[in-house]
Short mmCIF file of C-alpha atoms in Angstrom, two decimals:
data_model
loop_
_atom_site.label_atom_id
_atom_site.label_comp_id
_atom_site.label_asym_id
_atom_site.label_seq_id
_atom_site.Cartn_x
_atom_site.Cartn_y
_atom_site.Cartn_z
CA UNK A 798 -2.05 11.03 11.49
CA UNK A 799 -2.17 8.50 8.67
CA UNK A 800 -4.82 5.83 9.05
CA UNK A 801 -3.63 2.27 8.45
CA UNK A 802 -6.59 0.18 9.62
CA UNK A 803 -7.75 -0.84 6.14
CA UNK A 804 -4.20 -1.60 5.07
CA UNK A 805 -3.60 -3.64 8.23
CA UNK A 806 -6.70 -5.74 7.75
CA UNK A 807 -5.83 -6.18 4.07
CA UNK A 808 -2.30 -7.34 4.90
CA UNK A 809 -3.56 -9.97 7.34
CA UNK A 810 -6.09 -11.20 4.79
CA UNK A 811 -3.42 -11.34 2.06
CA UNK A 812 -1.25 -13.52 4.30
CA UNK A 813 -4.13 -15.86 5.13
CA UNK A 814 -5.24 -16.08 1.49
CA UNK A 815 -1.72 -16.92 0.29
CA UNK A 816 -1.61 -19.70 2.88
CA UNK A 817 -5.06 -20.99 1.94
CA UNK A 818 -4.17 -21.00 -1.76
CA UNK A 819 -1.07 -23.14 -1.28
CA UNK A 820 -2.96 -25.60 0.94
CA UNK A 821 -5.75 -26.03 -1.64
CA UNK A 822 -3.21 -26.50 -4.46
CA UNK A 823 -1.31 -29.10 -2.43
CA UNK A 824 -4.57 -30.99 -1.90
CA UNK A 825 -5.14 -30.99 -5.69
CA UNK A 826 -2.07 -32.83 -7.08
CA UNK A 827 -1.41 -32.23 -10.80
CA UNK A 828 -2.60 -34.90 -13.20
CA UNK A 829 -2.13 -35.59 -16.91
CA UNK A 830 -2.42 -31.96 -18.01
CA UNK A 831 -3.94 -28.61 -17.06
CA UNK A 832 -7.19 -29.27 -18.94
CA UNK A 833 -7.83 -32.54 -17.10
CA UNK A 834 -6.85 -30.93 -13.79
CA UNK A 835 -9.42 -28.17 -14.28
CA UNK A 836 -12.12 -30.77 -14.80
CA UNK A 837 -10.99 -33.15 -12.03
CA UNK A 838 -10.50 -30.39 -9.46
CA UNK A 839 -12.98 -27.91 -10.91
CA UNK A 840 -14.37 -26.58 -7.62
CA UNK A 841 -10.98 -26.41 -5.89
CA UNK A 842 -9.24 -24.57 -8.73
CA UNK A 843 -12.12 -22.17 -9.33
CA UNK A 844 -11.98 -21.38 -5.60
CA UNK A 845 -8.24 -20.76 -5.90
CA UNK A 846 -8.87 -18.31 -8.75
CA UNK A 847 -11.41 -16.39 -6.69
CA UNK A 848 -9.07 -16.34 -3.69
CA UNK A 849 -6.13 -15.08 -5.76
CA UNK A 850 -8.37 -12.56 -7.52
CA UNK A 851 -9.42 -10.91 -4.28
CA UNK A 852 -5.90 -11.33 -2.87
CA UNK A 853 -4.63 -9.22 -5.76
CA UNK A 854 -7.11 -6.44 -4.98
CA UNK A 855 -6.18 -6.47 -1.29
CA UNK A 856 -2.50 -6.59 -2.22
CA UNK A 857 -2.72 -3.23 -3.99
CA UNK A 858 -4.13 -1.73 -0.76
CA UNK A 859 -1.23 -3.20 1.22
CA UNK A 860 1.39 -1.81 -1.17
CA UNK A 861 -0.10 1.69 -0.96
CA UNK A 862 -0.43 1.57 2.84
CA UNK A 863 3.06 0.22 3.56
CA UNK A 864 4.53 2.71 1.10
CA UNK A 865 2.92 5.60 3.00
CA UNK A 866 4.39 4.36 6.29
CA UNK A 867 7.96 4.39 4.94
CA UNK A 868 7.77 7.62 2.94
CA UNK A 869 10.53 9.29 4.99
CA UNK A 870 12.93 6.37 4.54
CA UNK A 871 12.29 6.03 0.80
CA UNK A 872 11.90 9.71 -0.16
CA UNK A 873 15.45 9.89 -1.54
CA UNK A 874 15.44 6.45 -3.13
CA UNK A 875 15.27 6.30 -6.90
CA UNK A 876 14.61 2.56 -6.86
CA UNK A 877 11.73 2.30 -4.36
CA UNK A 878 9.07 4.07 -6.49
CA UNK A 879 9.86 1.65 -9.31
CA UNK A 880 9.50 -1.37 -7.04
CA UNK A 881 6.24 0.01 -5.67
CA UNK A 882 4.77 0.34 -9.18
CA UNK A 883 6.04 -3.16 -10.01
CA UNK A 884 4.21 -4.57 -6.99
CA UNK A 885 0.99 -2.76 -7.91
CA UNK A 886 1.26 -4.14 -11.45
CA UNK A 887 1.92 -7.62 -10.05
CA UNK A 888 -1.06 -7.62 -7.69
CA UNK A 889 -3.34 -5.98 -10.27
CA UNK A 890 -2.41 -8.59 -12.85
CA UNK A 891 -2.96 -11.33 -10.27
CA UNK A 892 -6.50 -10.03 -9.73
CA UNK A 893 -7.29 -9.58 -13.43
CA UNK A 894 -5.80 -12.91 -14.43
CA UNK A 895 -7.57 -15.01 -11.82
CA UNK A 896 -10.97 -13.31 -11.93
CA UNK A 897 -10.81 -13.75 -15.70
CA UNK A 898 -9.99 -17.44 -15.28
CA UNK A 899 -12.96 -18.13 -13.00
CA UNK A 900 -15.17 -18.39 -16.07
CA UNK A 901 -12.68 -19.16 -18.81
CA UNK A 902 -11.02 -22.21 -17.23
CA UNK A 903 -14.27 -24.02 -16.53
CA UNK A 904 -15.78 -23.40 -19.96
CA UNK A 905 -12.61 -24.07 -21.95
CA UNK A 906 -11.52 -27.25 -20.15
CA UNK A 907 -14.95 -28.92 -20.25
CA UNK A 908 -15.50 -28.00 -23.88
CA UNK A 909 -12.06 -29.32 -24.84
CA UNK A 910 -12.58 -32.66 -23.09
CA UNK A 911 -16.08 -32.99 -24.54
CA UNK A 912 -14.84 -32.36 -28.09
CA UNK A 913 -11.63 -34.37 -27.75
CA UNK A 914 -9.27 -35.17 -30.62
CA UNK A 915 -7.25 -32.41 -32.22
CA UNK A 916 -9.19 -29.71 -30.34
CA UNK A 917 -8.19 -31.18 -26.98
CA UNK A 918 -4.57 -31.55 -28.06
CA UNK A 919 -4.49 -27.93 -29.22
CA UNK A 920 -6.02 -26.59 -26.01
CA UNK A 921 -3.58 -28.63 -23.89
CA UNK A 922 -0.59 -27.28 -25.84
CA UNK A 923 -1.85 -23.67 -25.82
CA UNK A 924 -3.36 -23.63 -22.30
CA UNK A 925 -0.81 -21.30 -20.67
CA UNK A 926 -1.01 -18.76 -23.48
CA UNK A 927 -4.81 -18.90 -23.69
CA UNK A 928 -5.73 -18.45 -20.04
CA UNK A 929 -2.67 -17.23 -18.14
CA UNK A 930 -1.43 -13.67 -18.48
CA UNK A 931 1.85 -14.38 -16.66
CA UNK A 932 2.51 -18.11 -17.16
CA UNK A 933 6.01 -18.08 -15.66
CA UNK A 934 5.10 -15.72 -12.83
CA UNK A 935 7.36 -12.83 -13.84
CA UNK A 936 4.77 -10.22 -12.88
CA UNK A 937 2.55 -11.72 -10.17
CA UNK A 938 5.39 -13.45 -8.27
CA UNK A 939 8.59 -11.81 -9.50
CA UNK A 940 7.47 -8.17 -9.25
CA UNK A 941 5.80 -8.72 -5.86
CA UNK A 942 8.86 -10.61 -4.60
CA UNK A 943 11.18 -7.77 -5.64
CA UNK A 944 8.98 -5.25 -3.78
CA UNK A 945 8.86 -7.39 -0.62
CA UNK A 946 12.65 -7.72 -0.74
CA UNK A 947 13.06 -3.95 -1.27
CA UNK A 948 10.75 -3.02 1.63
CA UNK A 949 12.66 -5.41 3.86
CA UNK A 950 16.02 -3.87 2.92
CA UNK A 951 14.74 -0.45 4.03
CA UNK A 952 13.30 -2.00 7.19
CA UNK A 953 16.65 -3.60 7.98
CA UNK A 954 18.45 -0.28 7.44
CA UNK A 955 16.17 1.32 10.03
CA UNK A 956 17.41 -1.36 12.45
CA UNK A 957 13.78 -1.88 13.40
CA UNK A 958 11.75 -5.11 13.43
CA UNK A 959 14.69 -7.30 12.41
CA UNK A 960 12.64 -10.50 12.42
CA UNK A 961 10.13 -8.92 10.04
CA UNK A 962 12.98 -7.71 7.82
CA UNK A 963 14.56 -11.15 7.60
CA UNK A 964 11.19 -12.73 6.86
CA UNK A 965 10.74 -10.27 3.99
CA UNK A 966 14.22 -10.86 2.59
CA UNK A 967 13.67 -14.62 2.59
CA UNK A 968 10.06 -14.39 1.38
CA UNK A 969 10.88 -12.00 -1.47
CA UNK A 970 13.78 -14.24 -2.49
CA UNK A 971 11.48 -17.27 -2.47
CA UNK A 972 9.04 -15.60 -4.88
CA UNK A 973 11.93 -14.69 -7.19
CA UNK A 974 13.22 -18.26 -6.87
CA UNK A 975 9.80 -19.53 -7.96
CA UNK A 976 10.05 -17.51 -11.18
CA UNK A 977 13.57 -18.80 -11.85
CA UNK A 978 12.30 -22.34 -11.31
CA UNK A 979 9.49 -21.80 -13.80
CA UNK A 980 11.87 -20.30 -16.36
CA UNK A 981 14.54 -22.99 -16.05
CA UNK A 982 12.14 -25.89 -15.56
CA UNK A 983 13.79 -26.83 -12.26
CA UNK A 984 10.87 -28.02 -10.14
CA UNK A 985 13.07 -28.07 -7.02
CA UNK A 986 13.36 -24.28 -7.14
CA UNK A 987 9.58 -23.97 -7.46
CA UNK A 988 9.07 -26.39 -4.56
CA UNK A 989 11.46 -24.41 -2.36
CA UNK A 990 10.08 -21.06 -3.48
CA UNK A 991 6.41 -21.93 -2.99
CA UNK A 992 6.83 -24.48 -0.20
CA UNK A 993 8.92 -22.22 2.01
CA UNK A 994 7.82 -18.84 0.68
CA UNK A 995 4.18 -19.32 -0.26
CA UNK A 996 3.24 -21.62 2.59
CA UNK A 997 5.23 -20.10 5.46
CA UNK A 998 7.40 -17.02 5.02
CA UNK A 999 5.35 -14.70 2.79
CA UNK A 1000 2.06 -15.28 4.67
CA UNK A 1001 3.89 -14.66 7.95
CA UNK A 1002 5.42 -11.44 6.56
CA UNK A 1003 2.06 -10.03 5.48
CA UNK A 1004 0.28 -11.05 8.70
CA UNK A 1005 3.10 -9.57 10.81
CA UNK A 1006 2.93 -6.31 8.85
CA UNK A 1007 -0.86 -6.29 9.21
CA UNK A 1008 -0.61 -6.61 12.97
CA UNK A 1009 1.88 -3.72 13.12
CA UNK A 1010 -0.31 -1.53 10.91
CA UNK A 1011 -3.35 -2.17 13.12
CA UNK A 1012 -1.27 -1.42 16.22
CA UNK A 1013 -0.07 1.82 14.60
CA UNK A 1014 -3.63 2.76 13.67
CA UNK A 1015 -4.88 2.13 17.21
CA UNK A 1016 -2.00 4.19 18.61
CA UNK A 1017 -2.75 7.09 16.25
CA UNK A 1018 -6.44 6.94 17.20
CA UNK A 1019 -5.54 7.01 20.89
CA UNK A 1020 -3.21 10.00 20.42
CA UNK A 1021 -5.84 11.89 18.42
CA UNK A 1022 -8.47 11.20 21.09
CA UNK A 1023 -6.17 12.41 23.88
CA UNK A 1024 -5.35 15.58 21.93
CA UNK A 1025 -9.07 16.35 21.56
CA UNK A 1026 -9.58 15.84 25.26
#
């Protein structure tokens, strides 16, 4: 019997942390530039980095747990192992990037504003390349979105948990849409992708999966106990 308690708890936490991140960001409207924003909303944005950092760590646990639960369905799939690795890379990069930024953002933004002049202008222009490892979200949103979409396709094929499957298909598409919005500069796509996906659909998908994993774990524990008796 495969234990899924840790994965279930992690999935619920990932959903809640995604939701919390979007709420904090919405309460910190963008200003003149990223440097000014990281001074104006220093505490809020540092908190977001910590949240996303730990979300990334928990996300890796969720990918590994969910992948174990669908081994039979994906055993003959050439694509699924690739999408699984992509998701692990995405969540790992999310953790590395944001835990790195917890110190870098604060120091760099304050120093740039204090110095001013050409130094400030340079930091503003180079901000994304200096502090962000995936500025357009290809890895941390795109890769994770592709994995969520892939898991949901397999779930739909099993004709099981259709609501969960549809949530995943929409949520994964929203994350991919966010990347396309960043690449093309179309803010509407980003608003749809993060507003619908990040605030509602993706958190719901992770929390729903977490609840099912905990239920499965409790059922396995009950069966094991009865067998011992």
